[in-house]
Coordinates of C-alpha atoms in Angstrom, one line a residue:
Chain A
M849 CA 27.9 -19.4 -16.4
D850 CA 26.2 -21.4 -14.0
I851 CA 26.1 -20.2 -10.2
F852 CA 28.6 -22.9 -9.4
S853 CA 31.5 -21.5 -11.5
N854 CA 30.1 -18.3 -10.0
L855 CA 30.6 -19.3 -6.7
E856 CA 34.3 -20.4 -7.5
L857 CA 35.0 -17.2 -8.6
G858 CA 33.6 -15.9 -5.4
I859 CA 35.6 -18.3 -3.4
S860 CA 38.9 -17.0 -5.1
V861 CA 38.3 -13.4 -4.3
A862 CA 36.7 -13.9 -0.8
F863 CA 39.6 -16.2 0.2
S864 CA 42.1 -14.3 -1.0
F865 CA 44.7 -13.4 1.8
T866 CA 44.1 -9.3 1.7
N867 CA 40.4 -9.8 1.4
I868 CA 39.7 -12.4 4.5
L869 CA 41.8 -9.8 6.6
Y870 CA 39.6 -7.2 5.1
C871 CA 36.8 -9.4 6.1
L872 CA 37.9 -10.0 9.6
L873 CA 38.8 -6.3 10.0
G874 CA 35.2 -5.7 9.1
V875 CA 33.7 -8.2 11.5
T876 CA 35.8 -7.2 14.4
V877 CA 35.1 -3.3 13.9
G878 CA 31.6 -4.4 13.6
T879 CA 31.1 -6.5 16.7
A880 CA 33.2 -3.8 18.8
I881 CA 30.5 -0.9 17.8
G882 CA 27.7 -3.6 18.1
V883 CA 29.0 -3.9 21.6
L884 CA 29.4 -0.3 22.7
P885 CA 26.1 1.7 22.8
G886 CA 25.9 5.1 21.1
V887 CA 28.0 3.9 18.0
G888 CA 25.8 2.3 15.0
P889 CA 27.0 0.7 11.9
V890 CA 25.6 3.7 10.2
V891 CA 28.1 6.1 11.5
T892 CA 31.2 3.7 11.2
I893 CA 30.2 3.3 7.5
A894 CA 30.4 6.8 7.2
I895 CA 32.9 7.5 8.5
L896 CA 35.0 5.0 7.1
L897 CA 33.6 5.5 3.8
P898 CA 35.7 8.2 2.2
L899 CA 39.1 5.9 3.3
T900 CA 38.4 3.3 1.1
Y901 CA 38.6 5.2 -1.6
G902 CA 42.6 3.8 -2.4
V903 CA 41.1 0.0 -1.4
P904 CA 39.8 -2.4 -4.5
P905 CA 36.2 -2.1 -4.7
E906 CA 35.4 -5.6 -3.6
S907 CA 37.7 -5.4 -0.6
A908 CA 35.9 -1.9 0.8
L909 CA 32.4 -3.5 0.3
I910 CA 33.6 -7.1 1.9
M911 CA 35.0 -4.6 5.1
L912 CA 32.0 -2.5 5.4
S913 CA 29.3 -5.2 4.9
G914 CA 31.3 -7.0 7.7
I915 CA 30.8 -4.1 10.0
Y916 CA 27.0 -4.0 9.4
Y917 CA 26.3 -7.7 10.2
G918 CA 29.1 -7.8 12.6
A919 CA 27.1 -5.1 14.7
Q920 CA 23.9 -7.4 14.7
Y921 CA 26.0 -10.0 16.5
G922 CA 27.9 -7.7 18.9
G923 CA 24.6 -6.0 19.6
S924 CA 23.0 -9.1 20.9
T925 CA 25.9 -10.2 23.4
T926 CA 25.5 -7.3 25.7
A927 CA 21.6 -7.6 25.0
I928 CA 22.1 -11.3 26.5
L929 CA 24.6 -10.6 29.0
V930 CA 24.2 -7.1 30.5
N931 CA 20.5 -6.5 29.6
L932 CA 21.9 -3.5 27.1
P933 CA 21.1 -3.7 23.4
G934 CA 23.9 -2.4 21.7
E935 CA 22.0 -1.8 18.6
S936 CA 18.3 -1.4 18.3
S937 CA 17.9 -4.4 16.4
S938 CA 18.9 -6.7 19.6
V939 CA 16.2 -4.5 21.7
V940 CA 13.9 -7.7 22.0
T941 CA 16.7 -10.0 22.4
C942 CA 17.4 -8.5 25.8
I943 CA 13.6 -9.6 27.2
D944 CA 14.5 -13.4 27.2
G945 CA 17.9 -13.4 26.5
N946 CA 19.0 -12.0 29.8
M947 CA 16.3 -13.7 31.4
M948 CA 18.2 -16.7 30.6
A949 CA 21.4 -15.1 31.5
K950 CA 20.2 -14.4 34.7
Q951 CA 19.1 -18.2 35.2
G952 CA 22.6 -19.1 34.5
R953 CA 21.9 -20.0 31.0
G954 CA 23.8 -16.8 29.6
G955 CA 26.4 -19.2 27.8
A956 CA 23.6 -20.8 26.0
A957 CA 21.8 -18.3 25.1
L958 CA 24.9 -16.7 23.5
A959 CA 25.6 -20.2 21.5
V960 CA 21.8 -20.1 20.1
A961 CA 22.1 -16.4 19.2
A962 CA 25.4 -17.2 17.3
L963 CA 24.2 -20.5 15.8
A964 CA 20.8 -18.8 14.9
S965 CA 22.7 -15.8 13.1
F966 CA 25.1 -18.0 11.4
F967 CA 22.2 -20.0 10.1
A968 CA 20.1 -16.9 9.2
G969 CA 23.4 -15.5 7.7
T970 CA 24.0 -18.9 5.3
V971 CA 20.5 -18.9 4.3
G972 CA 20.5 -14.6 3.3
T973 CA 24.0 -15.7 1.6
I974 CA 22.3 -18.5 -0.9
L975 CA 19.4 -16.3 -1.1
L976 CA 21.5 -13.6 -2.5
A977 CA 23.2 -15.6 -4.6
V978 CA 20.2 -17.4 -6.3
T979 CA 17.9 -14.4 -6.4
G980 CA 20.5 -11.7 -7.0
P981 CA 21.3 -12.4 -10.8
A982 CA 17.6 -13.5 -11.5
L983 CA 16.2 -9.8 -10.1
A984 CA 19.1 -8.0 -12.1
G985 CA 17.9 -9.8 -15.1
L986 CA 14.6 -8.6 -14.4
A987 CA 15.5 -5.0 -13.3
L988 CA 17.1 -4.8 -16.5
S989 CA 13.7 -4.0 -18.2
F990 CA 12.8 -1.8 -15.4
R991 CA 12.2 2.1 -16.7
S992 CA 11.8 5.1 -14.8
P993 CA 7.8 4.5 -13.7
E994 CA 9.1 1.1 -11.9
Y995 CA 11.7 3.0 -10.3
F996 CA 9.8 5.8 -9.0
S997 CA 6.9 3.3 -7.7
I998 CA 9.5 0.9 -5.8
M999 CA 11.0 4.0 -3.9
V1000 CA 7.8 5.6 -3.3
F1001 CA 7.1 2.2 -1.8
A1002 CA 10.1 2.1 0.1
L1003 CA 9.5 5.4 1.6
V1004 CA 6.0 4.5 2.9
M1005 CA 7.2 1.6 4.5
S1006 CA 10.2 3.3 6.2
A1007 CA 7.5 5.6 7.6
A1008 CA 4.8 3.5 8.1
L1009 CA 6.4 0.5 10.2
I1010 CA 8.5 2.8 13.0
E1011 CA 7.1 3.1 16.3
G1012 CA 5.0 6.1 16.3
S1013 CA 2.9 7.7 14.4
M1014 CA 3.1 7.3 10.4
A1015 CA 2.5 10.9 9.7
K1016 CA 5.5 11.8 11.3
G1017 CA 7.3 9.5 9.6
I1018 CA 6.4 10.7 6.4
L1019 CA 7.0 14.4 7.1
M1020 CA 10.6 12.9 8.0
A1021 CA 10.6 11.5 4.5
L1022 CA 9.5 15.0 3.1
M1023 CA 12.1 16.5 4.9
G1024 CA 14.7 14.1 3.9
M1025 CA 13.7 14.6 0.2
M1026 CA 13.9 18.4 0.7
I1027 CA 17.1 18.3 1.9
G1028 CA 18.3 16.1 -1.1
I1029 CA 17.0 19.0 -3.3
V1030 CA 19.3 21.7 -2.0
G1031 CA 22.1 22.0 -4.7
T1032 CA 22.0 23.0 -8.8
D1033 CA 19.2 21.3 -10.8
L1034 CA 20.8 19.3 -13.4
N1035 CA 18.2 19.6 -16.0
S1036 CA 17.5 23.3 -15.9
G1037 CA 20.8 24.9 -14.1
V1038 CA 18.7 26.6 -11.3
D1039 CA 20.2 26.5 -8.0
R1040 CA 17.5 25.4 -5.4
F1041 CA 17.6 26.1 -1.7
T1042 CA 21.8 26.8 -1.9
F1043 CA 21.5 30.2 0.2
G1044 CA 23.9 31.8 -2.7
M1045 CA 26.9 29.2 -1.3
P1046 CA 28.8 27.7 -3.7
E1047 CA 29.7 24.9 -1.6
L1048 CA 26.1 23.7 -1.6
S1049 CA 25.8 23.6 -5.3
D1050 CA 26.8 20.3 -5.6
G1051 CA 24.3 19.0 -2.9
I1052 CA 24.6 17.6 0.3
E1053 CA 26.5 14.4 0.8
F1054 CA 24.7 11.4 2.4
S1055 CA 27.7 10.6 4.6
I1056 CA 28.2 13.9 5.9
A1057 CA 24.7 14.4 6.4
A1058 CA 24.6 10.8 8.5
V1059 CA 27.5 11.9 11.0
G1060 CA 25.8 14.8 12.0
L1061 CA 22.4 13.2 12.2
F1062 CA 23.4 10.0 13.8
A1063 CA 26.5 10.4 15.3
F1064 CA 26.4 14.1 16.8
S1065 CA 23.0 13.9 18.3
E1066 CA 23.5 10.7 19.9
V1067 CA 26.4 12.3 21.7
M1068 CA 24.5 15.5 23.0
L1069 CA 21.5 12.8 24.3
Q1070 CA 23.7 10.4 25.8
L1071 CA 25.5 13.5 27.4
E1072 CA 22.2 15.1 28.5
S1073 CA 21.0 11.7 30.4
K1074 CA 22.7 10.8 33.1
E1075 CA 25.9 8.6 32.9
V1076 CA 24.5 4.7 31.9
V1077 CA 25.2 2.7 34.7
V1078 CA 26.5 -0.9 33.6
G1079 CA 24.4 -3.5 35.1
P1080 CA 26.3 -6.9 36.4
V1081 CA 27.7 -8.9 33.8
E1082 CA 25.8 -12.5 34.1
K1083 CA 28.4 -15.2 34.8
I1084 CA 28.9 -17.7 31.7
T1085 CA 28.9 -21.2 33.1
R1086 CA 28.2 -23.8 30.0
Y1087 CA 27.7 -22.9 26.0
M1088 CA 26.3 -26.1 25.1
P1089 CA 22.3 -25.8 25.0
T1090 CA 20.4 -28.3 26.7
K1091 CA 18.3 -30.7 24.2
E1092 CA 15.2 -29.1 24.8
E1093 CA 16.8 -25.8 24.4
F1094 CA 18.2 -27.0 21.4
R1095 CA 15.0 -28.5 19.9
A1096 CA 12.9 -25.6 20.5
S1097 CA 15.6 -23.0 18.9
I1098 CA 15.6 -24.9 15.4
G1099 CA 12.0 -24.0 14.6
A1100 CA 12.2 -20.7 16.0
T1101 CA 15.4 -20.0 14.0
I1102 CA 13.9 -21.1 10.8
R1103 CA 10.7 -19.4 11.3
G1104 CA 12.9 -16.2 12.2
T1105 CA 15.1 -16.7 9.3
A1106 CA 12.5 -16.6 7.0
L1107 CA 10.4 -13.7 8.1
G1108 CA 13.7 -11.6 8.4
S1109 CA 14.5 -12.5 4.8
F1110 CA 11.3 -11.9 3.4
L1111 CA 11.3 -8.2 5.7
G1112 CA 14.8 -7.6 4.8
F1113 CA 14.2 -8.2 1.1
L1114 CA 11.4 -5.1 0.9
P1115 CA 13.0 -2.1 0.5
G1116 CA 12.4 0.5 3.4
V1117 CA 11.8 -2.2 6.0
G1118 CA 15.1 -3.8 8.0
A1119 CA 16.9 -5.4 10.7
V1120 CA 15.0 -3.8 13.5
I1121 CA 11.2 -4.3 12.3
S1122 CA 12.4 -8.1 11.4
S1123 CA 13.7 -8.6 15.1
F1124 CA 10.7 -7.3 16.5
S1125 CA 8.2 -9.2 14.0
A1126 CA 9.8 -12.4 14.6
Y1127 CA 9.4 -11.9 18.4
S1128 CA 5.8 -11.7 18.4
L1129 CA 5.5 -14.4 15.8
E1130 CA 7.0 -16.9 18.0
K1131 CA 5.0 -15.7 21.0
R1132 CA 2.0 -16.5 18.8
V1133 CA 2.8 -19.6 17.2
S1134 CA 4.1 -21.1 20.5
K1135 CA 1.7 -23.5 22.9
T1136 CA 3.2 -22.0 26.0
P1137 CA 3.4 -18.2 25.4
E1138 CA 3.6 -17.9 29.1
R1139 CA 7.1 -18.9 29.2
F1140 CA 8.2 -15.5 27.1
G1141 CA 9.8 -13.0 29.1
R1142 CA 11.0 -15.5 31.5
G1143 CA 13.7 -16.9 29.7
A1144 CA 12.4 -18.6 26.8
V1145 CA 15.1 -19.6 24.1
E1146 CA 12.8 -19.1 20.9
G1147 CA 12.7 -15.6 22.3
V1148 CA 16.2 -15.2 21.7
A1149 CA 16.9 -17.8 18.5
A1150 CA 14.0 -16.2 16.4
P1151 CA 14.9 -12.3 16.7
E1152 CA 18.8 -13.2 16.1
A1153 CA 17.8 -15.1 13.3
A1154 CA 15.7 -12.7 11.9
N1155 CA 17.8 -9.4 12.2
N1156 CA 20.6 -11.3 10.5
A1157 CA 18.7 -12.8 7.7
A1158 CA 17.2 -9.2 7.1
A1159 CA 20.7 -7.9 7.2
Q1160 CA 22.1 -9.9 4.7
C1161 CA 18.9 -9.8 2.1
S1162 CA 19.0 -6.1 2.4
F1163 CA 21.7 -6.3 -0.1
I1164 CA 19.5 -7.8 -2.7
P1165 CA 17.7 -4.9 -3.8
T1166 CA 20.6 -2.8 -3.4
L1167 CA 23.0 -4.6 -5.6
T1168 CA 20.2 -5.8 -8.2
L1169 CA 18.6 -2.4 -8.8
G1170 CA 20.6 0.3 -7.2
L1171 CA 18.0 1.1 -5.0
P1172 CA 19.0 1.4 -1.2
G1173 CA 16.3 0.4 1.2
S1174 CA 18.1 1.9 4.4
A1175 CA 20.6 4.3 5.4
T1176 CA 22.9 1.5 5.8
M1177 CA 22.6 0.2 2.1
A1178 CA 22.9 3.9 1.1
L1179 CA 26.5 4.0 2.1
M1180 CA 26.9 0.6 0.7
L1181 CA 26.6 2.3 -2.7
G1182 CA 28.3 5.2 -1.9
A1183 CA 31.3 3.0 -1.2
L1184 CA 30.8 1.5 -5.1
M1185 CA 30.2 5.1 -6.4
I1186 CA 33.7 6.2 -5.3
Q1187 CA 34.9 3.7 -7.1
N1188 CA 33.5 5.2 -10.3
I1189 CA 31.0 1.6 -10.3
T1190 CA 27.3 2.9 -11.0
P1191 CA 24.7 1.1 -9.0
G1192 CA 22.4 -1.0 -10.9
P1193 CA 20.9 -3.9 -12.4
E1194 CA 24.5 -4.4 -14.4
V1195 CA 26.7 -4.4 -11.6
I1196 CA 26.5 -8.3 -11.4
T1197 CA 27.4 -9.0 -15.1
K1198 CA 29.7 -6.2 -15.1
H1199 CA 31.4 -6.6 -12.1
P1200 CA 31.3 -10.6 -11.3
N1201 CA 34.0 -10.4 -8.8
L1202 CA 33.0 -7.7 -6.6
F1203 CA 29.3 -9.4 -6.7
W1204 CA 30.5 -13.1 -6.2
G1205 CA 33.2 -12.2 -3.7
L1206 CA 31.1 -10.4 -1.5
V1207 CA 28.6 -13.4 -1.6
V1208 CA 31.2 -15.8 -0.2
S1209 CA 32.8 -13.1 2.1
M1210 CA 29.5 -12.9 3.7
W1211 CA 29.0 -16.2 4.7
L1212 CA 32.8 -16.6 5.5
G1213 CA 32.2 -13.5 7.9
N1214 CA 29.4 -15.3 9.6
L1215 CA 31.5 -18.2 10.3
L1216 CA 34.5 -15.8 11.5
L1217 CA 31.8 -14.0 14.0
V1218 CA 30.7 -17.2 15.6
I1219 CA 34.4 -17.9 16.5
L1220 CA 34.9 -14.5 17.4
N1221 CA 31.5 -14.0 19.6
L1222 CA 31.6 -17.2 21.7
P1223 CA 35.2 -17.6 22.6
L1224 CA 36.1 -14.1 23.2
V1225 CA 32.7 -13.0 24.5
G1226 CA 35.0 -11.8 27.7
I1227 CA 36.8 -9.6 25.8
W1228 CA 33.7 -7.5 24.1
V1229 CA 32.1 -7.2 27.7
R1230 CA 35.2 -5.6 29.1
L1231 CA 34.9 -3.1 25.9
L1232 CA 31.2 -2.3 27.5
R1233 CA 33.3 -0.9 30.5
T1234 CA 35.0 1.9 28.5
S1235 CA 33.8 5.2 30.2
Y1236 CA 31.8 7.3 28.0
V1237 CA 34.0 10.3 28.9
W1238 CA 36.7 8.5 26.7
L1239 CA 34.3 7.1 24.3
F1240 CA 32.3 10.5 23.0
P1241 CA 35.6 12.8 22.2
A1242 CA 37.1 9.9 19.9
I1243 CA 33.8 9.9 18.5
V1244 CA 34.0 13.3 17.5
V1245 CA 37.2 13.4 16.2
F1246 CA 37.0 10.8 14.1
S1247 CA 33.6 12.0 12.8
C1248 CA 35.3 15.6 12.1
I1249 CA 38.2 14.1 10.5
G1250 CA 36.0 11.4 8.6
A1251 CA 33.7 14.3 7.4
F1252 CA 36.6 16.1 6.1
S1253 CA 37.9 13.5 3.9
V1254 CA 34.7 13.0 2.1
N1255 CA 35.8 15.9 -0.4
N1256 CA 38.6 17.4 1.8
S1257 CA 36.5 20.2 2.8
P1258 CA 36.1 22.1 6.2
F1259 CA 32.5 23.2 4.8
A1260 CA 31.6 19.6 4.9
V1261 CA 32.5 19.6 9.2
G1262 CA 30.6 22.8 9.7
T1263 CA 27.4 21.1 7.8
T1264 CA 27.8 18.1 10.1
A1265 CA 27.4 20.4 12.9
V1266 CA 24.2 21.7 11.5
F1267 CA 23.0 18.3 11.0
G1268 CA 23.9 17.4 14.3
V1269 CA 21.5 20.1 15.7
L1270 CA 18.8 18.9 13.1
G1271 CA 19.2 15.5 14.5
Y1272 CA 18.8 16.5 17.9
V1273 CA 15.6 18.5 17.4
F1274 CA 14.2 15.8 15.5
R1275 CA 14.7 13.5 18.1
K1276 CA 13.8 15.5 20.8
L1277 CA 10.6 16.1 19.5
E1278 CA 9.8 12.2 18.7
F1279 CA 10.2 12.5 15.0
P1280 CA 12.2 9.3 13.5
L1281 CA 15.4 9.8 11.5
A1282 CA 15.3 6.7 9.6
P1283 CA 12.8 7.8 6.9
L1284 CA 14.5 11.3 6.7
A1285 CA 17.7 9.2 5.8
L1286 CA 16.0 7.1 3.0
G1287 CA 14.1 10.5 1.7
L1288 CA 17.4 12.0 1.4
V1289 CA 18.8 9.5 -0.4
L1290 CA 15.9 8.6 -2.4
G1291 CA 14.9 12.2 -3.0
P1292 CA 17.3 13.0 -6.0
M1293 CA 16.6 9.7 -7.6
L1294 CA 12.5 9.9 -7.2
E1295 CA 12.6 13.7 -8.9
E1296 CA 14.6 12.2 -11.5
N1297 CA 12.6 9.5 -12.2
L1298 CA 9.2 11.2 -11.8
R1299 CA 10.5 13.4 -14.5
R1300 CA 11.5 10.9 -16.9
S1301 CA 8.5 8.9 -16.5
L1302 CA 6.2 11.9 -17.4
I1303 CA 8.5 12.9 -20.5
L1304 CA 8.1 9.0 -21.4
S1305 CA 4.2 9.4 -21.3
R1306 CA 3.8 13.2 -22.5
G1307 CA 2.4 14.3 -19.0
D1308 CA -0.3 11.2 -18.2
P1309 CA 0.3 10.2 -14.9
M1310 CA -1.5 7.1 -15.8
I1311 CA 2.0 5.5 -16.6
F1312 CA 2.3 4.5 -13.1
I1313 CA -0.6 2.5 -12.8
S1314 CA -0.4 1.0 -16.4
S1315 CA 2.5 -1.2 -16.3
P1316 CA 2.0 -4.0 -14.1
I1317 CA 5.1 -4.0 -11.6
S1318 CA 4.7 0.0 -11.0
G1319 CA 1.1 -0.4 -10.3
F1320 CA 1.6 -3.2 -8.0
F1321 CA 3.9 -1.0 -5.9
I1322 CA 2.0 2.0 -5.9
F1323 CA -1.1 -0.1 -4.7
G1324 CA 1.2 -1.7 -2.2
S1325 CA 2.3 1.8 -1.1
L1326 CA -1.6 2.8 -0.7
L1327 CA -2.8 -0.3 0.8
M1328 CA 0.2 0.1 3.7
I1329 CA -1.3 3.7 4.0
A1330 CA -4.8 3.0 4.5
L1331 CA -3.8 0.1 6.9
M1332 CA -2.0 2.5 8.8
I1333 CA -4.8 4.8 9.3
M1334 CA -7.6 2.4 9.9
P1335 CA -8.0 2.5 13.5
A1336 CA -8.5 -1.3 14.1
F1337 CA -5.2 -2.1 13.1
K1338 CA -3.7 1.1 14.8
N1339 CA -5.6 -0.5 18.0
R1340 CA -4.0 -3.8 17.4
M1341 CA -0.5 -2.4 16.9
A1342 CA -0.7 -0.7 19.9
A1343 CA -1.9 -3.6 22.2
A1344 CA 1.0 -5.4 20.5
E1345 CA 3.5 -3.0 21.8
S1346 CA 2.4 -2.5 25.1
A1347 CA 2.2 -6.3 25.9
S1348 CA 5.9 -6.8 24.5
E1349 CA 6.8 -3.7 26.7
L1350 CA 5.1 -5.2 30.1
N1351 CA 7.2 -8.2 29.5
Chain B
M585 CA 0.2 23.5 25.6
L586 CA 2.3 25.4 22.6
A587 CA 5.5 23.5 24.2
S588 CA 4.1 20.0 23.3
K589 CA 6.7 17.6 21.2
D590 CA 3.8 17.1 18.7
V591 CA 2.8 20.9 18.4
L592 CA 6.0 22.4 18.2
G593 CA 7.3 19.6 15.7
G594 CA 4.1 19.7 13.4
L595 CA 4.2 23.4 13.2
I596 CA 8.0 23.6 12.4
F597 CA 7.4 21.4 9.7
A598 CA 4.3 23.2 8.4
I599 CA 6.2 26.4 8.5
L600 CA 9.3 25.1 6.7
G601 CA 6.4 23.6 4.0
A602 CA 4.8 26.8 3.4
I603 CA 8.2 28.6 2.7
V604 CA 9.5 25.8 0.5
S605 CA 6.5 26.0 -1.6
I606 CA 6.5 29.5 -1.9
A607 CA 10.3 29.6 -2.7
S608 CA 9.8 26.9 -5.4
I609 CA 7.3 29.2 -7.4
S610 CA 10.3 31.2 -8.6
F611 CA 12.1 27.9 -9.8
G612 CA 9.1 27.5 -12.5
Y613 CA 6.9 24.7 -13.1
D614 CA 6.5 24.4 -17.0
T615 CA 4.2 21.6 -18.0
L616 CA 3.8 18.1 -16.7
S617 CA 5.4 16.6 -19.4
R618 CA 8.3 18.8 -19.1
M619 CA 8.6 18.8 -15.5
G620 CA 10.5 22.4 -14.0
P621 CA 12.8 22.4 -11.3
G622 CA 9.6 24.3 -9.1
V623 CA 7.6 21.1 -9.4
F624 CA 9.1 18.7 -6.8
P625 CA 9.7 21.1 -4.3
G626 CA 6.6 22.5 -4.6
V627 CA 4.7 19.4 -4.1
I628 CA 7.1 18.2 -1.6
G629 CA 6.5 21.6 0.5
M630 CA 2.5 21.6 -0.1
L631 CA 2.7 18.1 1.4
M632 CA 4.8 19.3 4.4
F633 CA 2.4 22.1 5.0
L634 CA -0.5 20.0 5.1
I635 CA 0.6 17.1 7.2
G636 CA 2.8 19.3 9.6
G637 CA -0.4 21.2 10.2
G638 CA -2.5 17.9 10.7
V639 CA 0.3 17.1 13.3
A640 CA 0.1 20.0 15.5
I641 CA -3.7 20.5 15.3
R642 CA -3.9 16.6 16.7
G643 CA -1.3 17.5 19.1
F644 CA -3.0 20.4 20.5
R645 CA -6.5 18.7 20.6
D646 CA -4.9 15.8 22.7
G647 CA -2.7 17.8 25.0
R648 CA -1.2 14.8 26.3
E649 CA 1.0 14.9 29.3
D650 CA 4.0 12.8 28.2
Q651 CA 4.8 15.5 25.5
Q652 CA 6.5 18.1 27.8
I653 CA 9.9 18.9 26.3
S654 CA 13.0 18.9 28.4
F655 CA 16.3 19.3 27.4
R656 CA 20.1 20.4 28.6
I657 CA 21.6 23.0 26.7
R658 CA 25.1 22.2 27.6
P659 CA 25.6 19.3 25.3
L660 CA 23.9 20.8 22.7
F661 CA 25.7 24.1 22.9
F662 CA 29.5 22.6 23.3
V663 CA 29.1 19.9 20.7
T664 CA 27.7 22.2 18.0
C665 CA 30.4 24.7 18.6
S666 CA 33.0 22.5 18.9
V667 CA 32.6 21.1 15.4
A668 CA 32.1 24.5 14.1
I669 CA 35.3 25.8 15.5
F670 CA 37.3 22.7 14.0
A671 CA 36.0 23.3 10.7
L672 CA 37.0 27.2 10.8
I673 CA 40.2 26.8 12.2
L674 CA 41.3 23.6 10.6
R675 CA 43.2 25.2 7.5
P676 CA 44.6 27.8 9.0
V677 CA 46.4 26.4 12.2
G678 CA 47.2 22.9 11.1
L679 CA 45.6 19.3 12.1
V680 CA 47.4 19.2 15.2
V681 CA 46.4 22.6 17.0
A682 CA 42.8 22.0 15.6
L683 CA 42.3 18.5 17.1
M684 CA 43.6 19.5 20.3
I685 CA 41.3 22.6 20.5
L686 CA 38.6 20.3 19.6
I687 CA 39.0 17.9 22.4
V688 CA 39.5 20.4 24.7
T689 CA 36.0 22.3 23.8
I690 CA 34.1 18.8 23.2
R691 CA 35.0 17.7 26.8
L692 CA 33.3 21.0 28.2
A693 CA 29.7 19.4 26.8
G694 CA 30.4 16.8 29.0
D695 CA 30.5 17.0 33.2
E696 CA 33.0 16.9 35.7
I697 CA 36.4 18.0 33.9
E698 CA 39.7 16.9 35.6
F699 CA 42.7 18.5 34.7
K700 CA 44.6 15.5 34.5
Q701 CA 42.4 13.3 32.6
L702 CA 41.8 16.1 30.0
A703 CA 45.5 16.4 29.3
T704 CA 46.0 12.8 29.0
Q705 CA 43.0 12.6 26.6
T706 CA 44.4 15.6 24.5
I707 CA 47.5 14.0 24.0
V708 CA 46.3 10.7 23.3
L709 CA 43.5 11.3 21.0
T710 CA 45.6 13.5 19.0
A711 CA 48.4 11.5 18.5
A712 CA 46.1 8.7 17.6
A713 CA 44.4 10.7 15.3
V714 CA 47.2 12.4 13.4
L715 CA 48.9 8.9 13.1
I716 CA 45.9 7.4 11.7
F717 CA 44.7 10.1 9.5
Y718 CA 47.6 11.8 8.5
Y719 CA 50.3 9.2 8.5
G720 CA 48.4 6.0 8.1
L721 CA 45.8 7.4 5.7
G722 CA 47.6 10.8 4.1
V723 CA 44.5 13.1 4.2
P724 CA 45.7 15.9 2.7
L725 CA 46.3 18.7 5.5
N726 CA 49.2 20.2 6.9
L727 CA 50.4 19.3 10.7
W728 CA 51.2 22.9 12.0
P729 CA 50.1 26.4 11.2
R730 CA 50.9 27.8 8.1

């Protein structure tokens, strides 16, 4: 089958009436949680995941992914108009976006952000359609050593590319893997770290841990700080960007899209880092870098394009290899697994409806988001005025019932309470949560593939280097560690960081 | 300087790592070609011990000012307790009562509680959750005490 007949199939799936509704529902919920600080896509998807049980797999995935990329759009709206990033991936958009709004160019900033995101989303969708099947074909020849090395690479990347020290990131990845060990070892039947509790013998479900780690710890931290005072909302006058703004944003959008696509494709990197990198790249290539921080339109276009491209492209390794590069992607795979679909290279060929339907729905969803975000921006901003006094009990109620419905077990709800405390302590001590989440997801797969590799090679660890693909990822991981330890590189990173803070 | 973020965090990991690697001895190692259930946790525990110790020592040596830990016990305590209580009473008292208790206890985590607002919140949120989850999605729970 060629790509056009596949796309035709995708169109027939994505444009069915129910799937358009699921897509609309997903992007609307996504925009809403993107606007609201303190509720992110990870938690929302974790709560909604068990409820997709009765829904056809393609509809479930269409809705859940809509939440994910919808949140990127919603986050930028509040970043521009109120100087409040709704999502961490839109932190840099605040810098120039809000400055533009203060100068009366808020409408143009929103339009540029939406159009840049739409362009990036379209490119991301095409990339997924073109590279997905090819990569899946390649992945069919992957054996356990390759999978092992790619997972190591993903963990190293997620630990290295966060702010703060890499050592802390690696510690958190290890912690995640350790939590992933809890349960009965399938090969030997030995109970590991179950503390004699039969409920723990199946291990800890990732979506349950995510609710505690992300939702409850966030509620605790928000309540601890004084009530967030929402600043003045800048007026929107005209959406149309000026000719100069339009011209300047084209190049920035293309560069942001390219960078975001590449980074999103790498497992363990994600949307946040893409938007930061795109911003600093723009500043470096600009002939007038002094304009950045004073309302440069490139500073809006590039990071918004990058985070959306990264969000779309992170689906590529997830769907073709069955390897999630981030916590959100792990939940997407979870959504497949409750439908009895085994993630891996066969998903595209065995479930073409699902893959091509998702591809087309992403493009449709991006279009819906432009429509949702530009004319309806007033509604979203009003949502921001929701008092936290109303918000946090709702978050906790939904999280508790959501956690219960994963396995219909009250024990799971208790587990979320424990993870809430863990998440709180780690965040207080400034240990990053993202590598922990990834470690928890990849840990069991990592051990299984390590074990299988060593059986294949009769105990010879050289198997990880002798295969070229596996060797490439091992080398990449070592290179990343070396780069991060090297003081020169570290200083440059620190300088770049403080420079972006100053602006 | 024991109360600094890196020192405390590093120590937690180092101690946990030591416990994990000692505990995994009993799981059994076997050989490298037939990896036993103790190998993976053993390696992870060792790495946690070494890196955690390193972070703690570095934090102790640097002794930075911005490393002080400050926190408030109230949100931590009430969020954790309200969720734990909900987990314990959900089956015996049914969804409606458990939700109402959850909402009242979780509100204690925030400051300044007005009675009228709390009452509205409890009724609205309970009704919404019951409608969505019980009637809408059919979550298998009894509504009222058994």
